[in-house]
Amino acid sequence: MLAALTLTALIAGCGTTGTRTDTGGPQEAPAGFPVTVTNCGETTTYQRPPRRAVTMNQHTTEIMLALGLSDRMVGTAYLDDRILPEYRDDYRRIPVLAERYPSYEVLLEKAPDFVYGGYTSAFSQQEGRSRQRLREAGISTHLNVANCTDGQVGLSEVYEEIRTIAKIFDVPERAAELIDRMKTTRSKAESERGAVKPVSVFVYDSGTKSAYTTGGDGIANAIVRMAGGHNVFADQHEVFVDVSWEQVLQRRPEWIVILDYGSTTVEQKKSALLNKPALADIPAVKHQRFAVLPLSSAVAGVRVPRAVAELSEQLHPGQYR
């Protein structure tokens, strides 16, 4: 209780124009503030850009780092794999609060004024980190747009997410530069590949008794499409969905894209698929056509255009020189 009161007092002090902050001097709100953002049904007004941010989940961390905001970050948590090489030096200077999600108490110890979550699980009410509880403690929150988009998530939603975070932190010009680089990466991949006939793709996340795969609403579906593929479960209006192996067999994918993360290796997943009798006759298994995409590249973050390039080369190797 004392920690929560202390945190609220600290943030309240930071929210008054001209007050002395933890940076050691008076801070005036910049032009254009206050800024109001509606995110996943919650409206937040920022009197000034946050100065003590915590990111939870890799793609939110990389969005912040790509926008050059490491100096505003007091903590991170929950990686799926390694941070992109170009951001590692900045990342190493930021405290890692937990291997997965930090507890509410650990969050309070860092006195954040902003918590940015990649998945709804980042703000688990059961684990005591609900957005409402954090708001009551004086902490603003933001949830990645992929969790609250009605319908399909594509690059336009990713770009809008980047612009929104840049708006909150008053660095719009950095968002414009980052998005230009991302667009260039995608355009280059499409130009080098040229026109292709889409190949049918089954995205395998996990599962033994059933298959956990990507539906048509998630960014992974958009990545497959932009890479010259057709997700065989694109008709499922979900981000991720459980399907039966019989359904996979019926849709006869030409390729299987394995999402790489966690303790189960790509080779273990591939072996399990090759040794599943129900899949023996589908073209992807019969011809051992497997592609690999890191899970951190299959979410709504800065990696999406390079994921398109990497997957496109795997699905259409004959198109590249």
PDB file of C-alpha atoms in Angstrom:
ATOM      1  CA  MET A   1       0.000   0.000   0.000  1.00  0.00           C
ATOM      2  CA  LEU A   2       2.833   2.390   0.907  1.00  0.00           C
ATOM      3  CA  ALA A   3       4.594   1.620  -2.376  1.00  0.00           C
ATOM      4  CA  ALA A   4       1.439   2.374  -4.338  1.00  0.00           C
ATOM      5  CA  LEU A   5       0.922   5.686  -2.524  1.00  0.00           C
ATOM      6  CA  THR A   6       4.548   6.648  -3.049  1.00  0.00           C
ATOM      7  CA  LEU A   7       4.320   5.836  -6.746  1.00  0.00           C
ATOM      8  CA  THR A   8       1.098   7.789  -7.181  1.00  0.00           C
ATOM      9  CA  ALA A   9       2.649  10.796  -5.480  1.00  0.00           C
ATOM     10  CA  LEU A  10       5.727  10.589  -7.685  1.00  0.00           C
ATOM     11  CA  ILE A  11       3.722  10.401 -10.898  1.00  0.00           C
ATOM     12  CA  ALA A  12       1.325  13.125  -9.775  1.00  0.00           C
ATOM     13  CA  GLY A  13       4.345  15.347  -9.190  1.00  0.00           C
ATOM     14  CA  CYS A  14       5.677  14.549 -12.644  1.00  0.00           C
ATOM     15  CA  GLY A  15       2.329  15.430 -14.185  1.00  0.00           C
ATOM     16  CA  THR A  16       2.377  19.108 -13.128  1.00  0.00           C
ATOM     17  CA  THR A  17       3.919  21.556 -15.558  1.00  0.00           C
ATOM     18  CA  GLY A  18       7.100  23.114 -14.245  1.00  0.00           C
ATOM     19  CA  THR A  19       7.607  20.793 -11.245  1.00  0.00           C
ATOM     20  CA  ARG A  20      10.979  19.305 -10.369  1.00  0.00           C
ATOM     21  CA  THR A  21      11.373  15.709 -11.559  1.00  0.00           C
ATOM     22  CA  ASP A  22      13.785  12.825 -11.106  1.00  0.00           C
ATOM     23  CA  THR A  23      15.878  14.283 -13.977  1.00  0.00           C
ATOM     24  CA  GLY A  24      16.987  17.055 -11.643  1.00  0.00           C
ATOM     25  CA  GLY A  25      15.361  20.115 -13.200  1.00  0.00           C
ATOM     26  CA  PRO A  26      12.068  21.767 -14.071  1.00  0.00           C
ATOM     27  CA  GLN A  27      10.190  20.137 -16.936  1.00  0.00           C
ATOM     28  CA  GLU A  28       7.735  22.074 -19.087  1.00  0.00           C
ATOM     29  CA  ALA A  29       5.145  20.179 -21.117  1.00  0.00           C
ATOM     30  CA  PRO A  30       6.145  20.326 -24.803  1.00  0.00           C
ATOM     31  CA  ALA A  31       4.057  21.940 -27.492  1.00  0.00           C
ATOM     32  CA  GLY A  32       1.184  19.748 -28.589  1.00  0.00           C
ATOM     33  CA  PHE A  33       0.521  18.320 -25.139  1.00  0.00           C
ATOM     34  CA  PRO A  34      -1.651  17.170 -23.508  1.00  0.00           C
ATOM     35  CA  VAL A  35      -2.166  14.240 -25.906  1.00  0.00           C
ATOM     36  CA  THR A  36      -5.203  11.962 -25.658  1.00  0.00           C
ATOM     37  CA  VAL A  37      -5.046   8.383 -26.971  1.00  0.00           C
ATOM     38  CA  THR A  38      -7.834   5.802 -27.063  1.00  0.00           C
ATOM     39  CA  ASN A  39      -6.397   2.298 -26.983  1.00  0.00           C
ATOM     40  CA  CYS A  40      -8.337  -0.963 -26.751  1.00  0.00           C
ATOM     41  CA  GLY A  41     -11.320   0.826 -25.259  1.00  0.00           C
ATOM     42  CA  GLU A  42      -9.356   2.892 -22.729  1.00  0.00           C
ATOM     43  CA  THR A  43      -8.763   6.615 -23.132  1.00  0.00           C
ATOM     44  CA  THR A  44      -5.616   8.119 -21.627  1.00  0.00           C
ATOM     45  CA  THR A  45      -4.547  11.750 -21.565  1.00  0.00           C
ATOM     46  CA  TYR A  46      -0.798  12.346 -21.348  1.00  0.00           C
ATOM     47  CA  GLN A  47       0.117  15.701 -19.879  1.00  0.00           C
ATOM     48  CA  ARG A  48       3.684  15.190 -21.109  1.00  0.00           C
ATOM     49  CA  PRO A  49       5.669  12.316 -22.646  1.00  0.00           C
ATOM     50  CA  PRO A  50       6.346   9.414 -20.257  1.00  0.00           C
ATOM     51  CA  ARG A  51       9.828   9.282 -18.752  1.00  0.00           C
ATOM     52  CA  ARG A  52       9.800   5.939 -16.918  1.00  0.00           C
ATOM     53  CA  ALA A  53       8.467   3.277 -19.273  1.00  0.00           C
ATOM     54  CA  VAL A  54       8.360  -0.493 -18.805  1.00  0.00           C
ATOM     55  CA  THR A  55       7.822  -2.769 -21.805  1.00  0.00           C
ATOM     56  CA  MET A  56       6.445  -6.291 -21.566  1.00  0.00           C
ATOM     57  CA  ASN A  57       6.839  -8.623 -24.560  1.00  0.00           C
ATOM     58  CA  GLN A  58       9.558  -8.452 -27.169  1.00  0.00           C
ATOM     59  CA  HIS A  59       7.778  -6.624 -29.950  1.00  0.00           C
ATOM     60  CA  THR A  60       6.834  -3.705 -27.701  1.00  0.00           C
ATOM     61  CA  THR A  61      10.417  -3.508 -26.446  1.00  0.00           C
ATOM     62  CA  GLU A  62      11.746  -3.424 -30.006  1.00  0.00           C
ATOM     63  CA  ILE A  63       9.257  -0.741 -31.068  1.00  0.00           C
ATOM     64  CA  MET A  64      10.495   1.482 -28.241  1.00  0.00           C
ATOM     65  CA  LEU A  65      14.151   0.770 -29.056  1.00  0.00           C
ATOM     66  CA  ALA A  66      13.588   1.367 -32.766  1.00  0.00           C
ATOM     67  CA  LEU A  67      12.155   4.782 -31.889  1.00  0.00           C
ATOM     68  CA  GLY A  68      15.296   5.617 -29.915  1.00  0.00           C
ATOM     69  CA  LEU A  69      13.501   5.637 -26.573  1.00  0.00           C
ATOM     70  CA  SER A  70      15.863   3.515 -24.483  1.00  0.00           C
ATOM     71  CA  ASP A  71      16.601   6.537 -22.278  1.00  0.00           C
ATOM     72  CA  ARG A  72      12.913   6.571 -21.271  1.00  0.00           C
ATOM     73  CA  MET A  73      12.866   2.875 -20.327  1.00  0.00           C
ATOM     74  CA  VAL A  74      13.355   1.709 -16.739  1.00  0.00           C
ATOM     75  CA  GLY A  75      12.548  -1.951 -17.324  1.00  0.00           C
ATOM     76  CA  THR A  76      11.671  -4.684 -19.807  1.00  0.00           C
ATOM     77  CA  ALA A  77      10.351  -8.236 -19.575  1.00  0.00           C
ATOM     78  CA  TYR A  78       9.452 -11.359 -21.550  1.00  0.00           C
ATOM     79  CA  LEU A  79      11.580 -12.057 -24.622  1.00  0.00           C
ATOM     80  CA  ASP A  80      10.792 -14.832 -27.100  1.00  0.00           C
ATOM     81  CA  ASP A  81      14.336 -14.815 -28.519  1.00  0.00           C
ATOM     82  CA  ARG A  82      17.249 -12.412 -28.913  1.00  0.00           C
ATOM     83  CA  ILE A  83      16.737  -8.699 -29.446  1.00  0.00           C
ATOM     84  CA  LEU A  84      17.596  -7.532 -32.954  1.00  0.00           C
ATOM     85  CA  PRO A  85      21.356  -6.857 -33.279  1.00  0.00           C
ATOM     86  CA  GLU A  86      20.959  -3.144 -33.983  1.00  0.00           C
ATOM     87  CA  TYR A  87      19.173  -2.615 -30.655  1.00  0.00           C
ATOM     88  CA  ARG A  88      21.194  -4.882 -28.365  1.00  0.00           C
ATOM     89  CA  ASP A  89      23.574  -2.263 -26.979  1.00  0.00           C
ATOM     90  CA  ASP A  90      20.667  -0.060 -25.883  1.00  0.00           C
ATOM     91  CA  TYR A  91      18.741  -3.073 -24.599  1.00  0.00           C
ATOM     92  CA  ARG A  92      21.631  -4.213 -22.359  1.00  0.00           C
ATOM     93  CA  ARG A  93      21.450  -0.932 -20.449  1.00  0.00           C
ATOM     94  CA  ILE A  94      17.821  -1.479 -19.442  1.00  0.00           C
ATOM     95  CA  PRO A  95      16.990  -3.606 -16.366  1.00  0.00           C
ATOM     96  CA  VAL A  96      15.234  -6.898 -17.093  1.00  0.00           C
ATOM     97  CA  LEU A  97      12.513  -7.155 -14.473  1.00  0.00           C
ATOM     98  CA  ALA A  98      11.533 -10.789 -15.062  1.00  0.00           C
ATOM     99  CA  GLU A  99      12.131 -13.642 -17.466  1.00  0.00           C
ATOM    100  CA  ARG A 100       8.395 -13.581 -18.147  1.00  0.00           C
ATOM    101  CA  TYR A 101       6.045 -11.048 -16.574  1.00  0.00           C
ATOM    102  CA  PRO A 102       7.016  -9.111 -13.450  1.00  0.00           C
ATOM    103  CA  SER A 103       4.666  -9.053 -10.509  1.00  0.00           C
ATOM    104  CA  TYR A 104       2.690  -5.943  -9.661  1.00  0.00           C
ATOM    105  CA  GLU A 105       5.036  -5.308  -6.739  1.00  0.00           C
ATOM    106  CA  VAL A 106       8.152  -5.540  -8.932  1.00  0.00           C
ATOM    107  CA  LEU A 107       6.590  -3.069 -11.346  1.00  0.00           C
ATOM    108  CA  LEU A 108       5.903  -0.620  -8.540  1.00  0.00           C
ATOM    109  CA  GLU A 109       9.523  -0.775  -7.421  1.00  0.00           C
ATOM    110  CA  LYS A 110      10.574   0.803 -10.739  1.00  0.00           C
ATOM    111  CA  ALA A 111       8.037   3.655 -10.303  1.00  0.00           C
ATOM    112  CA  PRO A 112       6.958   3.590 -13.975  1.00  0.00           C
ATOM    113  CA  ASP A 113       4.669   6.177 -15.491  1.00  0.00           C
ATOM    114  CA  PHE A 114       3.922   4.029 -18.556  1.00  0.00           C
ATOM    115  CA  VAL A 115       3.614   0.262 -19.118  1.00  0.00           C
ATOM    116  CA  TYR A 116       3.456  -1.037 -22.689  1.00  0.00           C
ATOM    117  CA  GLY A 117       2.164  -4.597 -23.174  1.00  0.00           C
ATOM    118  CA  GLY A 118       2.361  -6.736 -26.283  1.00  0.00           C
ATOM    119  CA  TYR A 119      -0.353  -9.250 -25.356  1.00  0.00           C
ATOM    120  CA  THR A 120      -3.422  -9.056 -23.132  1.00  0.00           C
ATOM    121  CA  SER A 121      -1.627 -11.405 -20.720  1.00  0.00           C
ATOM    122  CA  ALA A 122       0.722  -8.533 -19.874  1.00  0.00           C
ATOM    123  CA  PHE A 123      -2.190  -6.926 -18.034  1.00  0.00           C
ATOM    124  CA  SER A 124      -3.559 -10.062 -16.401  1.00  0.00           C
ATOM    125  CA  GLN A 125      -6.160  -9.287 -13.773  1.00  0.00           C
ATOM    126  CA  GLN A 126      -5.599 -12.708 -12.219  1.00  0.00           C
ATOM    127  CA  GLU A 127      -1.918 -11.889 -11.707  1.00  0.00           C
ATOM    128  CA  GLY A 128      -2.708  -8.451 -10.308  1.00  0.00           C
ATOM    129  CA  ARG A 129      -1.505  -6.318 -13.230  1.00  0.00           C
ATOM    130  CA  SER A 130      -4.808  -5.191 -14.743  1.00  0.00           C
ATOM    131  CA  ARG A 131      -4.843  -1.896 -16.598  1.00  0.00           C
ATOM    132  CA  GLN A 132      -7.398  -0.582 -14.130  1.00  0.00           C
ATOM    133  CA  ARG A 133      -5.223  -1.407 -11.141  1.00  0.00           C
ATOM    134  CA  LEU A 134      -2.180   0.190 -12.748  1.00  0.00           C
ATOM    135  CA  ARG A 135      -4.225   3.274 -13.641  1.00  0.00           C
ATOM    136  CA  GLU A 136      -5.381   3.541 -10.032  1.00  0.00           C
ATOM    137  CA  ALA A 137      -1.707   3.550  -9.034  1.00  0.00           C
ATOM    138  CA  GLY A 138      -1.062   6.469 -11.388  1.00  0.00           C
ATOM    139  CA  ILE A 139       0.474   4.412 -14.210  1.00  0.00           C
ATOM    140  CA  SER A 140      -0.617   4.884 -17.822  1.00  0.00           C
ATOM    141  CA  THR A 141      -0.828   1.744 -19.946  1.00  0.00           C
ATOM    142  CA  HIS A 142      -0.900   0.863 -23.618  1.00  0.00           C
ATOM    143  CA  LEU A 143      -1.701  -2.475 -25.286  1.00  0.00           C
ATOM    144  CA  ASN A 144      -0.411  -3.395 -28.743  1.00  0.00           C
ATOM    145  CA  VAL A 145      -3.016  -2.691 -31.408  1.00  0.00           C
ATOM    146  CA  ALA A 146      -3.120  -6.329 -32.569  1.00  0.00           C
ATOM    147  CA  ASN A 147      -5.087  -7.169 -29.416  1.00  0.00           C
ATOM    148  CA  CYS A 148      -7.935  -4.777 -30.098  1.00  0.00           C
ATOM    149  CA  THR A 149      -8.339  -4.537 -33.851  1.00  0.00           C
ATOM    150  CA  ASP A 150     -11.736  -5.602 -35.134  1.00  0.00           C
ATOM    151  CA  GLY A 151     -10.799  -7.649 -38.185  1.00  0.00           C
ATOM    152  CA  GLN A 152      -7.501  -8.260 -39.913  1.00  0.00           C
ATOM    153  CA  VAL A 153      -4.206  -6.803 -38.739  1.00  0.00           C
ATOM    154  CA  GLY A 154      -1.791  -5.754 -41.462  1.00  0.00           C
ATOM    155  CA  LEU A 155       1.109  -3.408 -42.002  1.00  0.00           C
ATOM    156  CA  SER A 156      -1.126  -0.338 -41.860  1.00  0.00           C
ATOM    157  CA  GLU A 157      -2.059  -1.244 -38.265  1.00  0.00           C
ATOM    158  CA  VAL A 158       1.607  -1.810 -37.390  1.00  0.00           C
ATOM    159  CA  TYR A 159       2.519   1.578 -38.815  1.00  0.00           C
ATOM    160  CA  GLU A 160      -0.316   3.211 -36.880  1.00  0.00           C
ATOM    161  CA  GLU A 161       0.917   1.549 -33.672  1.00  0.00           C
ATOM    162  CA  ILE A 162       4.385   2.997 -34.237  1.00  0.00           C
ATOM    163  CA  ARG A 163       2.952   6.453 -34.923  1.00  0.00           C
ATOM    164  CA  THR A 164       0.836   6.287 -31.769  1.00  0.00           C
ATOM    165  CA  ILE A 165       3.766   5.362 -29.532  1.00  0.00           C
ATOM    166  CA  ALA A 166       5.840   8.106 -31.161  1.00  0.00           C
ATOM    167  CA  LYS A 167       3.005  10.574 -30.539  1.00  0.00           C
ATOM    168  CA  ILE A 168       2.827   9.629 -26.860  1.00  0.00           C
ATOM    169  CA  PHE A 169       6.599  10.120 -26.505  1.00  0.00           C
ATOM    170  CA  ASP A 170       6.705  13.239 -28.712  1.00  0.00           C
ATOM    171  CA  VAL A 171       9.025  11.793 -31.365  1.00  0.00           C
ATOM    172  CA  PRO A 172       6.831  11.778 -34.504  1.00  0.00           C
ATOM    173  CA  GLU A 173       9.755  12.391 -36.839  1.00  0.00           C
ATOM    174  CA  ARG A 174      11.398   9.172 -35.634  1.00  0.00           C
ATOM    175  CA  ALA A 175       8.244   7.227 -36.466  1.00  0.00           C
ATOM    176  CA  ALA A 176       8.222   8.673 -39.976  1.00  0.00           C
ATOM    177  CA  GLU A 177      11.859   7.656 -40.518  1.00  0.00           C
ATOM    178  CA  LEU A 178      11.319   4.165 -39.100  1.00  0.00           C
ATOM    179  CA  ILE A 179       8.218   3.553 -41.214  1.00  0.00           C
ATOM    180  CA  ASP A 180      10.056   4.732 -44.338  1.00  0.00           C
ATOM    181  CA  ARG A 181      12.799   2.166 -43.648  1.00  0.00           C
ATOM    182  CA  MET A 182      10.219  -0.564 -43.095  1.00  0.00           C
ATOM    183  CA  LYS A 183       8.444   0.294 -46.348  1.00  0.00           C
ATOM    184  CA  THR A 184      11.751   0.180 -48.201  1.00  0.00           C
ATOM    185  CA  THR A 185      12.497  -3.282 -46.796  1.00  0.00           C
ATOM    186  CA  ARG A 186       9.141  -4.606 -47.940  1.00  0.00           C
ATOM    187  CA  SER A 187       9.375  -2.992 -51.381  1.00  0.00           C
ATOM    188  CA  LYS A 188      12.855  -4.396 -51.921  1.00  0.00           C
ATOM    189  CA  ALA A 189      11.689  -7.914 -51.020  1.00  0.00           C
ATOM    190  CA  GLU A 190       8.786  -7.739 -53.453  1.00  0.00           C
ATOM    191  CA  SER A 191      10.953  -6.276 -56.212  1.00  0.00           C
ATOM    192  CA  GLU A 192      13.663  -8.939 -55.853  1.00  0.00           C
ATOM    193  CA  ARG A 193      11.092 -11.734 -55.842  1.00  0.00           C
ATOM    194  CA  GLY A 194       8.907 -10.520 -58.662  1.00  0.00           C
ATOM    195  CA  ALA A 195       5.489 -11.904 -59.488  1.00  0.00           C
ATOM    196  CA  VAL A 196       4.796 -15.409 -58.172  1.00  0.00           C
ATOM    197  CA  LYS A 197       1.884 -17.794 -57.932  1.00  0.00           C
ATOM    198  CA  PRO A 198       0.946 -18.001 -54.225  1.00  0.00           C
ATOM    199  CA  VAL A 199       1.777 -21.312 -52.542  1.00  0.00           C
ATOM    200  CA  SER A 200      -0.540 -22.790 -49.912  1.00  0.00           C
ATOM    201  CA  VAL A 201       0.861 -22.568 -46.390  1.00  0.00           C
ATOM    202  CA  PHE A 202       0.053 -24.121 -43.027  1.00  0.00           C
ATOM    203  CA  VAL A 203       1.580 -22.174 -40.127  1.00  0.00           C
ATOM    204  CA  TYR A 204       2.480 -24.493 -37.261  1.00  0.00           C
ATOM    205  CA  ASP A 205       2.835 -22.914 -33.853  1.00  0.00           C
ATOM    206  CA  SER A 206       2.469 -25.925 -31.567  1.00  0.00           C
ATOM    207  CA  GLY A 207       0.255 -28.813 -30.539  1.00  0.00           C
ATOM    208  CA  THR A 208       0.159 -32.618 -30.661  1.00  0.00           C
ATOM    209  CA  LYS A 209      -3.469 -33.711 -30.284  1.00  0.00           C
ATOM    210  CA  SER A 210      -4.526 -30.710 -32.348  1.00  0.00           C
ATOM    211  CA  ALA A 211      -2.674 -28.011 -34.233  1.00  0.00           C
ATOM    212  CA  TYR A 212      -2.361 -24.450 -32.999  1.00  0.00           C
ATOM    213  CA  THR A 213      -2.104 -22.265 -36.086  1.00  0.00           C
ATOM    214  CA  THR A 214      -2.673 -18.735 -37.339  1.00  0.00           C
ATOM    215  CA  GLY A 215      -6.086 -17.649 -38.501  1.00  0.00           C
ATOM    216  CA  GLY A 216      -6.900 -14.896 -40.945  1.00  0.00           C
ATOM    217  CA  ASP A 217      -6.979 -11.928 -38.568  1.00  0.00           C
ATOM    218  CA  GLY A 218      -3.390 -11.914 -37.269  1.00  0.00           C
ATOM    219  CA  ILE A 219      -0.309 -10.216 -38.661  1.00  0.00           C
ATOM    220  CA  ALA A 220       1.190 -13.649 -39.388  1.00  0.00           C
ATOM    221  CA  ASN A 221      -1.523 -14.169 -42.004  1.00  0.00           C
ATOM    222  CA  ALA A 222      -0.577 -10.849 -43.594  1.00  0.00           C
ATOM    223  CA  ILE A 223       3.111 -11.819 -43.579  1.00  0.00           C
ATOM    224  CA  VAL A 224       2.352 -15.094 -45.365  1.00  0.00           C
ATOM    225  CA  ARG A 225       0.275 -13.249 -47.965  1.00  0.00           C
ATOM    226  CA  MET A 226       2.919 -10.569 -48.583  1.00  0.00           C
ATOM    227  CA  ALA A 227       5.578 -13.293 -48.859  1.00  0.00           C
ATOM    228  CA  GLY A 228       3.717 -14.946 -51.724  1.00  0.00           C
ATOM    229  CA  GLY A 229       1.752 -17.517 -49.794  1.00  0.00           C
ATOM    230  CA  HIS A 230      -1.839 -18.344 -48.933  1.00  0.00           C
ATOM    231  CA  ASN A 231      -2.619 -19.336 -45.364  1.00  0.00           C
ATOM    232  CA  VAL A 232      -4.839 -22.415 -45.617  1.00  0.00           C
ATOM    233  CA  PHE A 233      -6.678 -21.300 -42.460  1.00  0.00           C
ATOM    234  CA  ALA A 234      -7.169 -17.694 -43.522  1.00  0.00           C
ATOM    235  CA  ASP A 235     -10.918 -18.288 -43.382  1.00  0.00           C
ATOM    236  CA  GLN A 236     -10.738 -18.649 -39.605  1.00  0.00           C
ATOM    237  CA  HIS A 237     -11.506 -15.207 -38.159  1.00  0.00           C
ATOM    238  CA  GLU A 238      -9.071 -15.470 -35.298  1.00  0.00           C
ATOM    239  CA  VAL A 239      -5.460 -14.458 -34.688  1.00  0.00           C
ATOM    240  CA  PHE A 240      -4.558 -17.976 -33.533  1.00  0.00           C
ATOM    241  CA  VAL A 241      -6.844 -20.995 -33.643  1.00  0.00           C
ATOM    242  CA  ASP A 242      -6.849 -24.701 -32.781  1.00  0.00           C
ATOM    243  CA  VAL A 243      -7.616 -26.998 -35.718  1.00  0.00           C
ATOM    244  CA  SER A 244      -7.671 -30.761 -36.111  1.00  0.00           C
ATOM    245  CA  TRP A 245      -5.022 -32.679 -38.020  1.00  0.00           C
ATOM    246  CA  GLU A 246      -7.807 -33.925 -40.261  1.00  0.00           C
ATOM    247  CA  GLN A 247      -8.472 -30.319 -41.268  1.00  0.00           C
ATOM    248  CA  VAL A 248      -4.791 -29.839 -42.084  1.00  0.00           C
ATOM    249  CA  LEU A 249      -4.872 -32.989 -44.204  1.00  0.00           C
ATOM    250  CA  GLN A 250      -7.982 -31.812 -46.044  1.00  0.00           C
ATOM    251  CA  ARG A 251      -6.394 -28.466 -46.969  1.00  0.00           C
ATOM    252  CA  ARG A 252      -3.206 -30.106 -48.292  1.00  0.00           C
ATOM    253  CA  PRO A 253      -0.683 -27.288 -47.781  1.00  0.00           C
ATOM    254  CA  GLU A 254       2.331 -27.128 -50.075  1.00  0.00           C
ATOM    255  CA  TRP A 255       4.491 -25.591 -47.346  1.00  0.00           C
ATOM    256  CA  ILE A 256       4.610 -25.660 -43.559  1.00  0.00           C
ATOM    257  CA  VAL A 257       5.900 -22.554 -41.781  1.00  0.00           C
ATOM    258  CA  ILE A 258       7.175 -23.399 -38.304  1.00  0.00           C
ATOM    259  CA  LEU A 259       7.057 -20.654 -35.669  1.00  0.00           C
ATOM    260  CA  ASP A 260      10.295 -20.818 -33.725  1.00  0.00           C
ATOM    261  CA  TYR A 261      10.215 -20.023 -30.013  1.00  0.00           C
ATOM    262  CA  GLY A 262      10.408 -21.586 -26.562  1.00  0.00           C
ATOM    263  CA  SER A 263      12.037 -24.810 -25.471  1.00  0.00           C
ATOM    264  CA  THR A 264      10.774 -26.962 -28.352  1.00  0.00           C
ATOM    265  CA  THR A 265      13.245 -26.593 -31.201  1.00  0.00           C
ATOM    266  CA  VAL A 266      12.461 -26.273 -34.890  1.00  0.00           C
ATOM    267  CA  GLU A 267      13.997 -29.709 -35.497  1.00  0.00           C
ATOM    268  CA  GLN A 268      11.786 -31.253 -32.833  1.00  0.00           C
ATOM    269  CA  LYS A 269       8.688 -29.690 -34.371  1.00  0.00           C
ATOM    270  CA  LYS A 270       9.728 -30.779 -37.855  1.00  0.00           C
ATOM    271  CA  SER A 271      10.385 -34.330 -36.673  1.00  0.00           C
ATOM    272  CA  ALA A 272       6.972 -34.496 -35.000  1.00  0.00           C
ATOM    273  CA  LEU A 273       5.259 -33.393 -38.205  1.00  0.00           C
ATOM    274  CA  LEU A 274       7.227 -35.792 -40.395  1.00  0.00           C
ATOM    275  CA  ASN A 275       6.362 -38.676 -38.093  1.00  0.00           C
ATOM    276  CA  LYS A 276       2.657 -37.973 -37.857  1.00  0.00           C
ATOM    277  CA  PRO A 277       0.897 -40.620 -40.038  1.00  0.00           C
ATOM    278  CA  ALA A 278      -2.114 -38.389 -40.647  1.00  0.00           C
ATOM    279  CA  LEU A 279       0.098 -35.894 -42.503  1.00  0.00           C
ATOM    280  CA  ALA A 280       2.143 -38.308 -44.596  1.00  0.00           C
ATOM    281  CA  ASP A 281       0.279 -37.564 -47.830  1.00  0.00           C
ATOM    282  CA  ILE A 282       0.160 -33.769 -47.752  1.00  0.00           C
ATOM    283  CA  PRO A 283       2.577 -32.138 -50.239  1.00  0.00           C
ATOM    284  CA  ALA A 284       4.482 -30.152 -47.582  1.00  0.00           C
ATOM    285  CA  VAL A 285       5.385 -33.298 -45.632  1.00  0.00           C
ATOM    286  CA  LYS A 286       5.847 -35.562 -48.648  1.00  0.00           C
ATOM    287  CA  HIS A 287       8.378 -33.142 -50.175  1.00  0.00           C
ATOM    288  CA  GLN A 288       9.673 -31.867 -46.812  1.00  0.00           C
ATOM    289  CA  ARG A 289       8.952 -28.246 -47.603  1.00  0.00           C
ATOM    290  CA  PHE A 290       9.475 -26.416 -44.328  1.00  0.00           C
ATOM    291  CA  ALA A 291      10.092 -22.739 -43.693  1.00  0.00           C
ATOM    292  CA  VAL A 292      10.898 -21.116 -40.353  1.00  0.00           C
ATOM    293  CA  LEU A 293       9.785 -17.816 -38.882  1.00  0.00           C
ATOM    294  CA  PRO A 294      10.739 -16.665 -35.375  1.00  0.00           C
ATOM    295  CA  LEU A 295       7.662 -15.908 -33.287  1.00  0.00           C
ATOM    296  CA  SER A 296       9.101 -12.451 -32.595  1.00  0.00           C
ATOM    297  CA  SER A 297       8.848 -11.793 -36.344  1.00  0.00           C
ATOM    298  CA  ALA A 298       5.228 -12.971 -36.578  1.00  0.00           C
ATOM    299  CA  VAL A 299       3.720 -10.326 -34.295  1.00  0.00           C
ATOM    300  CA  ALA A 300       2.791  -6.667 -34.777  1.00  0.00           C
ATOM    301  CA  GLY A 301       6.200  -5.080 -34.378  1.00  0.00           C
ATOM    302  CA  VAL A 302       9.092  -3.593 -36.324  1.00  0.00           C
ATOM    303  CA  ARG A 303      10.195  -6.968 -37.723  1.00  0.00           C
ATOM    304  CA  VAL A 304       7.224  -7.463 -40.045  1.00  0.00           C
ATOM    305  CA  PRO A 305       8.813  -6.217 -43.319  1.00  0.00           C
ATOM    306  CA  ARG A 306      11.994  -8.216 -42.801  1.00  0.00           C
ATOM    307  CA  ALA A 307       9.851 -11.232 -41.920  1.00  0.00           C
ATOM    308  CA  VAL A 308       8.171 -10.820 -45.307  1.00  0.00           C
ATOM    309  CA  ALA A 309      11.584 -10.783 -46.978  1.00  0.00           C
ATOM    310  CA  GLU A 310      12.903 -13.795 -45.057  1.00  0.00           C
ATOM    311  CA  LEU A 311       9.789 -15.895 -45.591  1.00  0.00           C
ATOM    312  CA  SER A 312       9.510 -14.931 -49.237  1.00  0.00           C
ATOM    313  CA  GLU A 313      13.020 -16.236 -49.908  1.00  0.00           C
ATOM    314  CA  GLN A 314      12.150 -19.523 -48.252  1.00  0.00           C
ATOM    315  CA  LEU A 315       8.831 -20.038 -50.043  1.00  0.00           C
ATOM    316  CA  HIS A 316      10.135 -18.963 -53.468  1.00  0.00           C
ATOM    317  CA  PRO A 317      13.864 -19.796 -53.567  1.00  0.00           C
ATOM    318  CA  GLY A 318      13.933 -20.069 -57.347  1.00  0.00           C
ATOM    319  CA  GLN A 319      12.934 -16.423 -57.684  1.00  0.00           C
ATOM    320  CA  TYR A 320      16.044 -15.061 -56.005  1.00  0.00           C
ATOM    321  CA  ARG A 321      19.565 -14.818 -57.338  1.00  0.00           C
TER     322      ARG A 321
END
